[in-house]
Amino acid sequence: MRHAAVLTGLLGATMVASLVAAVGPSVPRAEAGQAGAAAGRLRVVEYRGVRVPVPAGWEVHWLDRDPTRCVRFDRHAIYLGRPGPQPDCPARAVGRTEALHVAPVDAGPDARQRRTRALRPDRLARYTVPRDPDHEALLRLPEAGVRIHGTYGADPAELERVLRGTLLTPAWARAHRARGPGAAAADPPPDDFVPSLLDELLPWLQPSTPEPTVPRTDQPRPRKPRAHKPRPHKPRGHKPRGHKPRKRWVRGKGFDTCTAPSLAAMAAWRRSYKVANMYIGGAARACAQPNLNRSWVRNVRRMGYRLIPTYVGLQAPCTRYQQRFAPEDAAEEGRLAARDAVRRARALGIPRRNPVYFDMEVYDHRRAWCSDAVLNFLHNWTRTMRRLGYVPGFYSSAGSGIRDVGSARGMSKPKAVWFAHWDGRTDPYDCPYMPRHWWPPHNRIKQYRGGHRETHGGVTINIDSNMVDGRVY
């Protein structure tokens, strides 16, 4: 009873409840009656300064031990650590469910905040998962040395329960100070057992004596003023002599895979391919994107690649995916998806007048009510993308989404299409579901082969194969 009284007095009932929920038997049921009874022993994993309760049936993967593991959000799992440079991801994965990725923070603004932000063990006890268009929650916890990326399917309740039971602990911070700021993180523990937190939390909560500050004696050397050089005036629209703007369309071989490959892998594949897809966001984007950022986009384009920006948002109401839009919400969801896709494209440095393709996976087009909802969604996606200055694109199965949109009347149609028809033929205009006058030259991409492995330059990736005569970035 003494432990429960001490904990309750120092930390409060909310914190004790979190401890009981996360640690289980470390605080006996009878002793924690004031904060709530523990429901048996729970499995808990510890990484750096966080301890995460593992729901029944969830997998746990240590990425430091398994660097080729693909971080996927379409299955219940907790991923701990930093992914390897080239994870072994599938060519295609769609959909999201409840999952967590706990990654280290070793540099940048988050790491610098570690010294100034006080550690509060129950910081997440009342956390509310936001209703995000991408069905995800991003938490930065510099005082624990981590950031957490959580995803959910249709309802964030289970993800919220896991995050509220997650505790921040001082153990890693103390070890980090002892090793020094440049030291690498310690290896993860060999098992998932978590001892009592009492001995760790009590000394951490005691007031600490601030370290004396030593005045700096070295003063920065004064800089010499830079001579001002007038810049020559260039009329608006001026382009350097010999500059040839890139065409907004391209012909050639392309590939797509679930996660953006490393820059080294992209360089190794450059002789074999000139176009690559990248999944820039969306509620049904299944794979994590540790490599994808503005710098990746810039460097890959410098290699000579052209890119297919793709947004994997809510799916048709008659599919198996959890992320579906209701028929009555189709118009509004189409507009919301377009606005979020443009926000994502801008964050990656993709300017206006470039395409973004919406990925609408195969659905049962024989259900008229479902096809009507898809057409309503895409009509509003298209109009909003145009209004925001981007080229509306559309990916789907040739036999469902492409056929429905191509034969529809009275709707705004996407300017460019990317269709799946796995017949092994590379001609984008050879498809029984698409007359040649639908989306004429330079507006088509054909995905002619599904998931398979290829090796180029010594690097193997699981991809889908495409032949491009269409709009790209």
Short mmCIF file of C-alpha atoms in Angstrom, two decimals:
data_model
loop_
_atom_site.label_atom_id
_atom_site.label_comp_id
_atom_site.label_asym_id
_atom_site.label_seq_id
_atom_site.Cartn_x
_atom_site.Cartn_y
_atom_site.Cartn_z
CA MET A 1 0.00 0.00 0.00
CA ARG A 2 2.93 2.31 0.67
CA HIS A 3 4.00 2.39 -3.02
CA ALA A 4 0.52 3.30 -4.22
CA ALA A 5 0.19 6.06 -1.62
CA VAL A 6 3.55 7.54 -2.53
CA LEU A 7 2.80 7.44 -6.25
CA THR A 8 -0.69 8.86 -5.83
CA GLY A 9 0.53 11.64 -3.59
CA LEU A 10 3.39 12.69 -5.84
CA LEU A 11 1.97 12.06 -9.29
CA GLY A 12 -1.79 12.11 -8.89
CA ALA A 13 -4.44 9.55 -9.75
CA THR A 14 -4.18 10.13 -13.50
CA MET A 15 -0.51 9.28 -13.58
CA VAL A 16 -0.99 6.18 -11.42
CA ALA A 17 -3.74 5.00 -13.73
CA SER A 18 -1.35 5.37 -16.66
CA LEU A 19 1.33 3.45 -14.80
CA VAL A 20 -1.08 0.65 -14.00
CA ALA A 21 -2.34 0.52 -17.56
CA ALA A 22 1.15 0.44 -19.04
CA VAL A 23 3.11 -1.65 -16.54
CA GLY A 24 0.50 -4.06 -15.19
CA PRO A 25 1.81 -6.05 -12.23
CA SER A 26 4.55 -3.57 -11.25
CA VAL A 27 1.83 -1.94 -9.06
CA PRO A 28 -0.42 -4.63 -7.49
CA ARG A 29 -4.17 -4.29 -8.02
CA ALA A 30 -4.94 -3.85 -4.33
CA GLU A 31 -2.40 -1.04 -3.97
CA ALA A 32 -3.62 0.90 -6.99
CA GLY A 33 -7.31 0.82 -6.16
CA GLN A 34 -7.50 4.61 -5.92
CA ALA A 35 -6.45 5.03 -9.55
CA GLY A 36 -8.13 2.00 -11.13
CA ALA A 37 -7.54 -1.75 -11.10
CA ALA A 38 -4.97 -3.31 -13.38
CA ALA A 39 -6.39 -5.74 -15.89
CA GLY A 40 -3.72 -8.42 -15.64
CA ARG A 41 -0.20 -8.26 -16.98
CA LEU A 42 0.24 -6.26 -20.15
CA ARG A 43 3.13 -6.51 -22.54
CA VAL A 44 5.15 -3.31 -22.65
CA VAL A 45 8.02 -2.32 -24.94
CA GLU A 46 10.62 0.29 -24.08
CA TYR A 47 12.54 2.40 -26.57
CA ARG A 48 14.74 5.26 -25.44
CA GLY A 49 12.58 7.34 -23.11
CA VAL A 50 9.14 5.87 -23.85
CA ARG A 51 7.30 2.77 -22.69
CA VAL A 52 4.45 1.70 -24.94
CA PRO A 53 1.72 -0.82 -24.01
CA VAL A 54 1.29 -3.44 -26.73
CA PRO A 55 -2.34 -4.39 -27.45
CA ALA A 56 -3.11 -8.07 -27.83
CA GLY A 57 -2.37 -9.35 -31.33
CA TRP A 58 -0.02 -6.53 -32.30
CA GLU A 59 3.44 -7.37 -33.64
CA VAL A 60 6.59 -5.62 -32.40
CA HIS A 61 9.54 -5.04 -34.75
CA TRP A 62 12.99 -3.70 -33.76
CA LEU A 63 14.23 -1.94 -36.87
CA ASP A 64 17.81 -1.69 -35.60
CA ARG A 65 17.93 -5.50 -35.62
CA ASP A 66 15.91 -5.90 -38.82
CA PRO A 67 16.89 -2.96 -41.10
CA THR A 68 15.12 -4.35 -44.18
CA ARG A 69 11.78 -4.47 -42.37
CA CYS A 70 9.16 -2.35 -44.17
CA VAL A 71 7.21 -0.01 -41.91
CA ARG A 72 3.63 -0.71 -42.95
CA PHE A 73 0.55 0.94 -41.55
CA ASP A 74 -1.94 -1.55 -43.01
CA ARG A 75 -1.39 -4.04 -40.15
CA HIS A 76 -1.41 -3.85 -36.35
CA ALA A 77 2.23 -3.39 -35.35
CA ILE A 78 4.68 -1.26 -33.38
CA TYR A 79 7.95 -0.41 -35.12
CA LEU A 80 10.87 0.76 -32.96
CA GLY A 81 13.93 2.52 -34.36
CA ARG A 82 15.08 3.94 -37.65
CA PRO A 83 14.32 2.01 -40.89
CA GLY A 84 17.25 0.84 -42.98
CA PRO A 85 18.18 2.74 -46.15
CA GLN A 86 16.40 0.25 -48.40
CA PRO A 87 13.49 -1.52 -46.64
CA ASP A 88 11.96 -4.52 -48.39
CA CYS A 89 8.51 -3.10 -49.09
CA PRO A 90 5.88 -4.55 -51.42
CA ALA A 91 5.25 -3.00 -54.81
CA ARG A 92 1.79 -1.92 -53.69
CA ALA A 93 -0.03 -1.72 -50.38
CA VAL A 94 -3.20 0.27 -49.72
CA GLY A 95 -5.11 1.05 -46.55
CA ARG A 96 -4.38 1.92 -42.94
CA THR A 97 -5.17 0.52 -39.55
CA GLU A 98 -3.92 1.19 -36.01
CA ALA A 99 -0.12 1.12 -35.93
CA LEU A 100 2.83 2.99 -34.36
CA HIS A 101 6.33 3.89 -35.45
CA VAL A 102 8.62 5.17 -32.68
CA ALA A 103 11.71 6.73 -34.28
CA PRO A 104 14.79 8.30 -32.69
CA VAL A 105 15.52 12.02 -32.70
CA ASP A 106 19.26 12.72 -32.78
CA ALA A 107 19.54 16.03 -34.63
CA GLY A 108 17.63 19.14 -35.62
CA PRO A 109 15.27 21.37 -33.61
CA ASP A 110 13.63 18.44 -31.79
CA ALA A 111 16.96 17.22 -30.42
CA ARG A 112 17.95 20.72 -29.32
CA GLN A 113 14.72 21.04 -27.31
CA ARG A 114 15.70 17.98 -25.23
CA ARG A 115 17.66 20.11 -22.76
CA THR A 116 14.96 22.72 -22.22
CA ARG A 117 11.73 20.72 -22.14
CA ALA A 118 10.88 19.19 -18.77
CA LEU A 119 10.03 15.50 -18.75
CA ARG A 120 6.50 14.83 -17.56
CA PRO A 121 5.84 11.07 -17.43
CA ASP A 122 2.08 11.38 -17.99
CA ARG A 123 2.31 13.91 -20.80
CA LEU A 124 0.18 11.74 -23.13
CA ALA A 125 -2.39 10.64 -20.50
CA ARG A 126 -5.09 12.92 -21.94
CA TYR A 127 -3.89 13.06 -25.54
CA THR A 128 -6.62 13.26 -28.20
CA VAL A 129 -5.89 11.97 -31.68
CA PRO A 130 -6.87 14.64 -34.22
CA ARG A 131 -9.31 13.86 -37.00
CA ASP A 132 -6.70 14.18 -39.71
CA PRO A 133 -7.30 13.80 -43.49
CA ASP A 134 -4.44 11.29 -43.54
CA HIS A 135 -5.72 9.32 -40.50
CA GLU A 136 -2.50 9.82 -38.57
CA ALA A 137 -1.02 11.48 -35.50
CA LEU A 138 2.51 12.90 -35.34
CA LEU A 139 4.00 13.51 -31.89
CA ARG A 140 7.43 14.98 -31.20
CA LEU A 141 8.81 14.09 -27.78
CA PRO A 142 12.33 15.54 -27.70
CA GLU A 143 12.62 15.08 -23.93
CA ALA A 144 12.31 11.32 -24.53
CA GLY A 145 14.53 11.40 -27.63
CA VAL A 146 11.80 10.15 -29.99
CA ARG A 147 9.00 11.07 -32.32
CA ILE A 148 5.90 8.91 -32.72
CA HIS A 149 3.95 8.39 -35.95
CA GLY A 150 0.61 6.71 -35.32
CA THR A 151 -2.08 5.75 -37.82
CA TYR A 152 -5.66 4.52 -37.57
CA GLY A 153 -8.34 3.02 -39.78
CA ALA A 154 -11.87 4.36 -39.50
CA ASP A 155 -11.88 5.18 -35.77
CA PRO A 156 -8.92 6.63 -33.79
CA ALA A 157 -10.15 5.25 -30.42
CA GLU A 158 -7.72 2.30 -30.21
CA LEU A 159 -4.73 4.40 -31.27
CA GLU A 160 -5.74 6.96 -28.67
CA ARG A 161 -5.81 4.30 -25.93
CA VAL A 162 -2.30 3.13 -26.81
CA LEU A 163 -0.91 6.66 -26.84
CA ARG A 164 -2.59 7.57 -23.54
CA GLY A 165 -0.99 4.53 -21.92
CA THR A 166 2.47 5.50 -23.22
CA LEU A 167 4.81 6.79 -20.49
CA LEU A 168 7.85 9.01 -20.73
CA THR A 169 10.71 7.92 -18.49
CA PRO A 170 14.03 9.50 -17.43
CA ALA A 171 16.14 6.36 -17.91
CA TRP A 172 17.28 7.11 -21.45
CA ALA A 173 17.88 10.82 -20.71
CA ARG A 174 20.21 9.94 -17.83
CA ALA A 175 22.06 7.38 -19.92
CA HIS A 176 22.31 9.89 -22.78
CA ARG A 177 23.89 12.52 -20.51
CA ALA A 178 26.33 9.94 -19.15
CA ARG A 179 27.41 8.87 -22.64
CA GLY A 180 27.60 12.42 -23.98
CA PRO A 181 25.58 14.11 -26.74
CA GLY A 182 27.55 12.50 -29.56
CA ALA A 183 27.13 8.92 -28.36
CA ALA A 184 24.96 6.47 -30.22
CA ALA A 185 21.78 5.13 -28.71
CA ALA A 186 22.09 1.98 -26.65
CA ASP A 187 20.92 -1.31 -28.11
CA PRO A 188 17.29 -2.18 -27.28
CA PRO A 189 16.69 -4.55 -24.39
CA PRO A 190 16.74 -8.26 -25.19
CA ASP A 191 13.13 -8.72 -24.10
CA ASP A 192 9.97 -6.72 -23.47
CA PHE A 193 9.96 -6.92 -19.65
CA VAL A 194 9.56 -3.57 -17.87
CA PRO A 195 10.42 -3.26 -14.15
CA SER A 196 8.75 -0.97 -11.64
CA LEU A 197 9.00 2.74 -12.37
CA LEU A 198 9.06 3.83 -8.73
CA ASP A 199 12.85 3.92 -8.34
CA GLU A 200 13.27 5.82 -11.62
CA LEU A 201 10.54 8.40 -11.25
CA LEU A 202 11.06 9.53 -7.66
CA PRO A 203 14.61 10.91 -8.07
CA TRP A 204 13.62 12.50 -11.37
CA LEU A 205 10.78 14.43 -9.73
CA GLN A 206 13.03 15.93 -7.03
CA PRO A 207 14.04 19.56 -7.63
CA SER A 208 17.48 19.69 -9.17
CA THR A 209 20.18 22.24 -8.52
CA PRO A 210 20.95 24.19 -11.68
CA GLU A 211 24.47 23.89 -12.96
CA PRO A 212 26.54 27.06 -12.55
CA THR A 213 26.95 29.00 -15.75
CA VAL A 214 30.46 29.95 -16.82
CA PRO A 215 30.73 33.28 -18.63
CA ARG A 216 32.18 33.00 -22.10
CA THR A 217 35.49 34.71 -22.64
CA ASP A 218 35.81 34.11 -26.32
CA GLN A 219 34.13 36.79 -28.38
CA PRO A 220 33.14 36.30 -31.98
CA ARG A 221 35.51 37.88 -34.47
CA PRO A 222 33.99 40.85 -36.31
CA ARG A 223 33.09 40.15 -39.88
CA LYS A 224 34.24 42.37 -42.70
CA PRO A 225 31.38 44.12 -44.47
CA ARG A 226 30.64 42.58 -47.83
CA ALA A 227 30.91 44.86 -50.82
CA HIS A 228 27.57 45.43 -52.48
CA LYS A 229 27.42 44.30 -56.09
CA PRO A 230 24.40 45.44 -58.07
CA ARG A 231 22.58 42.54 -59.71
CA PRO A 232 21.80 42.96 -63.39
CA HIS A 233 18.17 43.60 -64.17
CA LYS A 234 16.36 40.72 -65.86
CA PRO A 235 12.98 41.25 -67.44
CA ARG A 236 10.15 39.11 -66.14
CA GLY A 237 10.08 35.72 -67.78
CA HIS A 238 13.78 35.95 -68.72
CA LYS A 239 15.49 32.57 -69.20
CA PRO A 240 19.22 31.95 -69.57
CA ARG A 241 20.55 31.49 -73.08
CA GLY A 242 20.39 27.88 -74.11
CA HIS A 243 17.79 27.02 -71.42
CA LYS A 244 15.30 24.39 -72.59
CA PRO A 245 12.25 23.99 -70.36
CA ARG A 246 11.26 20.42 -69.59
CA LYS A 247 8.21 19.09 -71.34
CA ARG A 248 5.23 18.51 -69.09
CA TRP A 249 4.90 14.98 -70.44
CA VAL A 250 7.40 12.22 -71.10
CA ARG A 251 7.67 8.88 -72.86
CA GLY A 252 9.56 6.00 -71.34
CA LYS A 253 9.72 3.21 -68.78
CA GLY A 254 8.60 3.83 -65.24
CA PHE A 255 8.22 1.95 -61.98
CA ASP A 256 6.28 2.36 -58.77
CA THR A 257 6.86 0.89 -55.34
CA CYS A 258 5.24 1.33 -51.95
CA THR A 259 7.97 3.47 -50.35
CA ALA A 260 10.35 5.94 -51.96
CA PRO A 261 13.72 4.17 -52.42
CA SER A 262 16.96 5.63 -51.08
CA LEU A 263 18.93 8.04 -53.23
CA ALA A 264 21.61 5.36 -53.70
CA ALA A 265 18.99 2.94 -55.01
CA MET A 266 17.52 5.58 -57.32
CA ALA A 267 21.00 6.28 -58.73
CA ALA A 268 21.59 2.56 -59.30
CA TRP A 269 18.32 2.26 -61.24
CA ARG A 270 18.68 5.40 -63.35
CA ARG A 271 20.11 3.65 -66.43
CA SER A 272 17.07 1.36 -66.58
CA TYR A 273 14.24 3.80 -65.81
CA LYS A 274 13.46 7.43 -66.38
CA VAL A 275 10.13 7.74 -64.45
CA ALA A 276 9.30 6.84 -60.84
CA ASN A 277 6.17 7.14 -58.75
CA MET A 278 6.02 8.64 -55.25
CA TYR A 279 3.09 8.37 -52.84
CA ILE A 280 2.88 11.84 -51.34
CA GLY A 281 0.05 11.29 -48.81
CA GLY A 282 -3.52 10.23 -48.16
CA ALA A 283 -5.60 8.32 -45.62
CA ALA A 284 -4.96 4.99 -47.41
CA ARG A 285 -1.18 5.33 -47.95
CA ALA A 286 0.03 2.13 -46.34
CA CYS A 287 3.84 2.42 -46.24
CA ALA A 288 5.95 4.86 -44.26
CA GLN A 289 8.08 7.25 -46.29
CA PRO A 290 11.37 7.75 -44.39
CA ASN A 291 13.20 8.92 -47.53
CA LEU A 292 10.55 11.14 -49.09
CA ASN A 293 11.08 14.86 -48.52
CA ARG A 294 11.82 18.01 -50.49
CA SER A 295 15.54 17.16 -50.70
CA TRP A 296 14.79 13.66 -52.05
CA VAL A 297 12.56 15.10 -54.78
CA ARG A 298 15.17 17.68 -55.75
CA ASN A 299 18.03 15.19 -55.89
CA VAL A 300 16.10 12.55 -57.80
CA ARG A 301 15.11 15.09 -60.44
CA ARG A 302 18.75 16.13 -60.75
CA MET A 303 19.52 12.51 -61.61
CA GLY A 304 17.22 12.94 -64.60
CA TYR A 305 14.11 11.21 -63.28
CA ARG A 306 10.60 12.45 -63.90
CA LEU A 307 8.13 11.79 -61.09
CA ILE A 308 4.48 10.73 -60.74
CA PRO A 309 3.08 12.35 -57.57
CA THR A 310 0.25 10.15 -56.27
CA TYR A 311 -2.20 10.74 -53.44
CA VAL A 312 -3.87 7.66 -51.88
CA GLY A 313 -6.98 9.08 -50.22
CA LEU A 314 -10.35 7.69 -49.17
CA GLN A 315 -11.57 4.87 -51.36
CA ALA A 316 -14.87 3.99 -53.03
CA PRO A 317 -17.76 3.11 -50.70
CA CYS A 318 -17.98 -0.44 -52.10
CA THR A 319 -14.43 -1.62 -51.37
CA ARG A 320 -12.86 -3.71 -48.60
CA TYR A 321 -10.71 -0.86 -47.27
CA GLN A 322 -11.53 0.82 -43.96
CA GLN A 323 -10.83 4.24 -45.45
CA ARG A 324 -13.97 4.81 -47.50
CA PHE A 325 -16.10 7.86 -48.20
CA ALA A 326 -19.86 7.65 -47.85
CA PRO A 327 -21.91 8.35 -51.00
CA GLU A 328 -23.55 11.38 -49.38
CA ASP A 329 -20.10 12.83 -48.55
CA ALA A 330 -18.50 12.18 -51.95
CA ALA A 331 -18.47 15.79 -53.15
CA GLU A 332 -17.03 17.26 -49.96
CA GLU A 333 -14.46 14.48 -49.58
CA GLY A 334 -13.29 15.03 -53.16
CA ARG A 335 -12.67 18.71 -52.43
CA LEU A 336 -10.92 17.94 -49.12
CA ALA A 337 -8.66 15.36 -50.80
CA ALA A 338 -7.63 17.85 -53.48
CA ARG A 339 -6.76 20.53 -50.93
CA ASP A 340 -4.71 18.09 -48.83
CA ALA A 341 -2.94 16.73 -51.91
CA VAL A 342 -1.96 20.24 -53.00
CA ARG A 343 -0.67 20.98 -49.50
CA ARG A 344 1.46 17.84 -49.63
CA ALA A 345 2.73 18.63 -53.13
CA ARG A 346 3.78 22.14 -52.12
CA ALA A 347 5.60 20.77 -49.06
CA LEU A 348 7.67 18.58 -51.41
CA GLY A 349 8.50 21.52 -53.68
CA ILE A 350 6.18 20.51 -56.54
CA PRO A 351 5.02 23.77 -58.15
CA ARG A 352 1.74 24.61 -59.84
CA ARG A 353 0.89 23.36 -63.32
CA ASN A 354 2.15 19.88 -62.43
CA PRO A 355 0.03 16.73 -62.04
CA VAL A 356 -1.08 14.94 -58.91
CA TYR A 357 -2.82 11.59 -59.44
CA PHE A 358 -5.55 10.33 -57.13
CA ASP A 359 -5.24 6.58 -56.50
CA MET A 360 -8.71 4.99 -56.58
CA GLU A 361 -8.28 1.24 -56.21
CA VAL A 362 -10.53 -1.28 -57.96
CA TYR A 363 -14.19 -1.32 -56.85
CA ASP A 364 -17.40 -3.07 -57.90
CA HIS A 365 -18.50 -0.87 -60.82
CA ARG A 366 -21.60 -3.05 -61.32
CA ARG A 367 -23.17 -1.24 -58.36
CA ALA A 368 -24.55 1.92 -59.93
CA TRP A 369 -24.81 3.78 -56.63
CA CYS A 370 -21.11 3.15 -55.96
CA SER A 371 -20.02 4.26 -59.44
CA ASP A 372 -22.11 7.42 -59.09
CA ALA A 373 -20.38 8.22 -55.78
CA VAL A 374 -16.93 7.73 -57.37
CA LEU A 375 -17.83 10.03 -60.27
CA ASN A 376 -19.11 12.69 -57.88
CA PHE A 377 -15.92 12.44 -55.84
CA LEU A 378 -13.66 12.73 -58.90
CA HIS A 379 -15.71 15.59 -60.39
CA ASN A 380 -15.00 17.65 -57.27
CA TRP A 381 -11.39 16.46 -57.02
CA THR A 382 -10.83 17.63 -60.60
CA ARG A 383 -12.49 21.03 -60.22
CA THR A 384 -10.64 21.79 -56.97
CA MET A 385 -7.25 20.75 -58.35
CA ARG A 386 -7.74 23.01 -61.35
CA ARG A 387 -8.81 25.91 -59.16
CA LEU A 388 -5.66 25.46 -57.05
CA GLY A 389 -3.46 25.47 -60.15
CA TYR A 390 -2.50 21.79 -60.39
CA VAL A 391 -3.21 19.23 -63.13
CA PRO A 392 -5.78 16.67 -61.90
CA GLY A 393 -4.71 13.09 -62.55
CA PHE A 394 -6.44 9.78 -61.83
CA TYR A 395 -5.15 6.24 -61.22
CA SER A 396 -7.46 3.22 -61.22
CA SER A 397 -8.18 -0.16 -62.73
CA ALA A 398 -8.94 0.02 -66.43
CA GLY A 399 -12.02 -2.16 -65.90
CA SER A 400 -13.60 -0.09 -63.09
CA GLY A 401 -12.61 3.52 -62.40
CA ILE A 402 -11.12 4.32 -65.81
CA ARG A 403 -14.07 2.83 -67.69
CA ASP A 404 -16.60 4.65 -65.47
CA VAL A 405 -14.92 8.04 -65.85
CA GLY A 406 -14.20 7.66 -69.56
CA SER A 407 -17.82 6.87 -70.43
CA ALA A 408 -19.38 9.40 -68.01
CA ARG A 409 -21.15 12.54 -69.21
CA GLY A 410 -21.68 15.86 -67.51
CA MET A 411 -18.65 15.72 -65.21
CA SER A 412 -15.26 17.41 -65.05
CA LYS A 413 -12.77 14.71 -66.02
CA PRO A 414 -9.15 14.43 -64.91
CA LYS A 415 -6.67 15.72 -67.46
CA ALA A 416 -4.37 12.69 -67.25
CA VAL A 417 -4.88 9.03 -66.35
CA TRP A 418 -2.72 6.22 -65.04
CA PHE A 419 -4.43 2.85 -65.43
CA ALA A 420 -3.72 -0.70 -64.32
CA HIS A 421 -4.15 -3.42 -66.95
CA TRP A 422 -1.71 -6.25 -66.28
CA ASP A 423 -1.64 -7.87 -69.72
CA GLY A 424 2.14 -7.53 -70.15
CA ARG A 425 1.76 -5.23 -73.18
CA THR A 426 3.57 -1.92 -72.97
CA ASP A 427 1.49 0.15 -75.42
CA PRO A 428 -0.56 2.68 -73.38
CA TYR A 429 -3.11 2.83 -76.21
CA ASP A 430 -3.66 -0.91 -76.41
CA CYS A 431 -6.45 -1.53 -73.88
CA PRO A 432 -9.89 -3.08 -74.58
CA TYR A 433 -11.56 -0.85 -71.96
CA MET A 434 -10.29 2.46 -73.37
CA PRO A 435 -11.00 3.78 -76.87
CA ARG A 436 -8.05 5.67 -78.32
CA HIS A 437 -9.91 9.00 -78.27
CA TRP A 438 -10.11 8.87 -74.47
CA TRP A 439 -7.16 10.80 -73.09
CA PRO A 440 -5.27 11.33 -76.35
CA PRO A 441 -1.45 11.32 -76.66
CA HIS A 442 0.73 12.49 -73.77
CA ASN A 443 -1.98 11.95 -71.13
CA ARG A 444 -1.71 8.21 -70.43
CA ILE A 445 0.38 5.95 -68.20
CA LYS A 446 -0.15 2.20 -68.34
CA GLN A 447 0.71 -0.12 -65.46
CA TYR A 448 1.19 -3.29 -67.47
CA ARG A 449 2.72 -5.63 -64.86
CA GLY A 450 2.03 -6.10 -61.15
CA GLY A 451 4.35 -6.73 -58.22
CA HIS A 452 7.66 -8.44 -59.01
CA ARG A 453 11.33 -8.03 -58.12
CA GLU A 454 13.96 -6.49 -60.36
CA THR A 455 17.66 -5.87 -59.80
CA HIS A 456 19.59 -3.01 -61.36
CA GLY A 457 23.01 -1.78 -60.35
CA GLY A 458 23.10 -4.43 -57.63
CA VAL A 459 19.92 -3.11 -55.94
CA THR A 460 16.72 -5.20 -55.79
CA ILE A 461 13.29 -3.56 -55.41
CA ASN A 462 9.75 -4.95 -55.55
CA ILE A 463 7.94 -2.89 -58.20
CA ASP A 464 5.05 -2.54 -60.61
CA SER A 465 6.08 -1.79 -64.21
CA ASN A 466 4.68 1.11 -66.25
CA MET A 467 4.97 2.55 -69.74
CA VAL A 468 4.57 6.31 -69.74
CA ASP A 469 3.28 8.68 -72.39
CA GLY A 470 1.76 11.12 -69.99
CA ARG A 471 1.92 14.02 -67.56
CA VAL A 472 4.68 13.92 -64.95
CA TYR A 473 6.65 16.27 -62.74
#
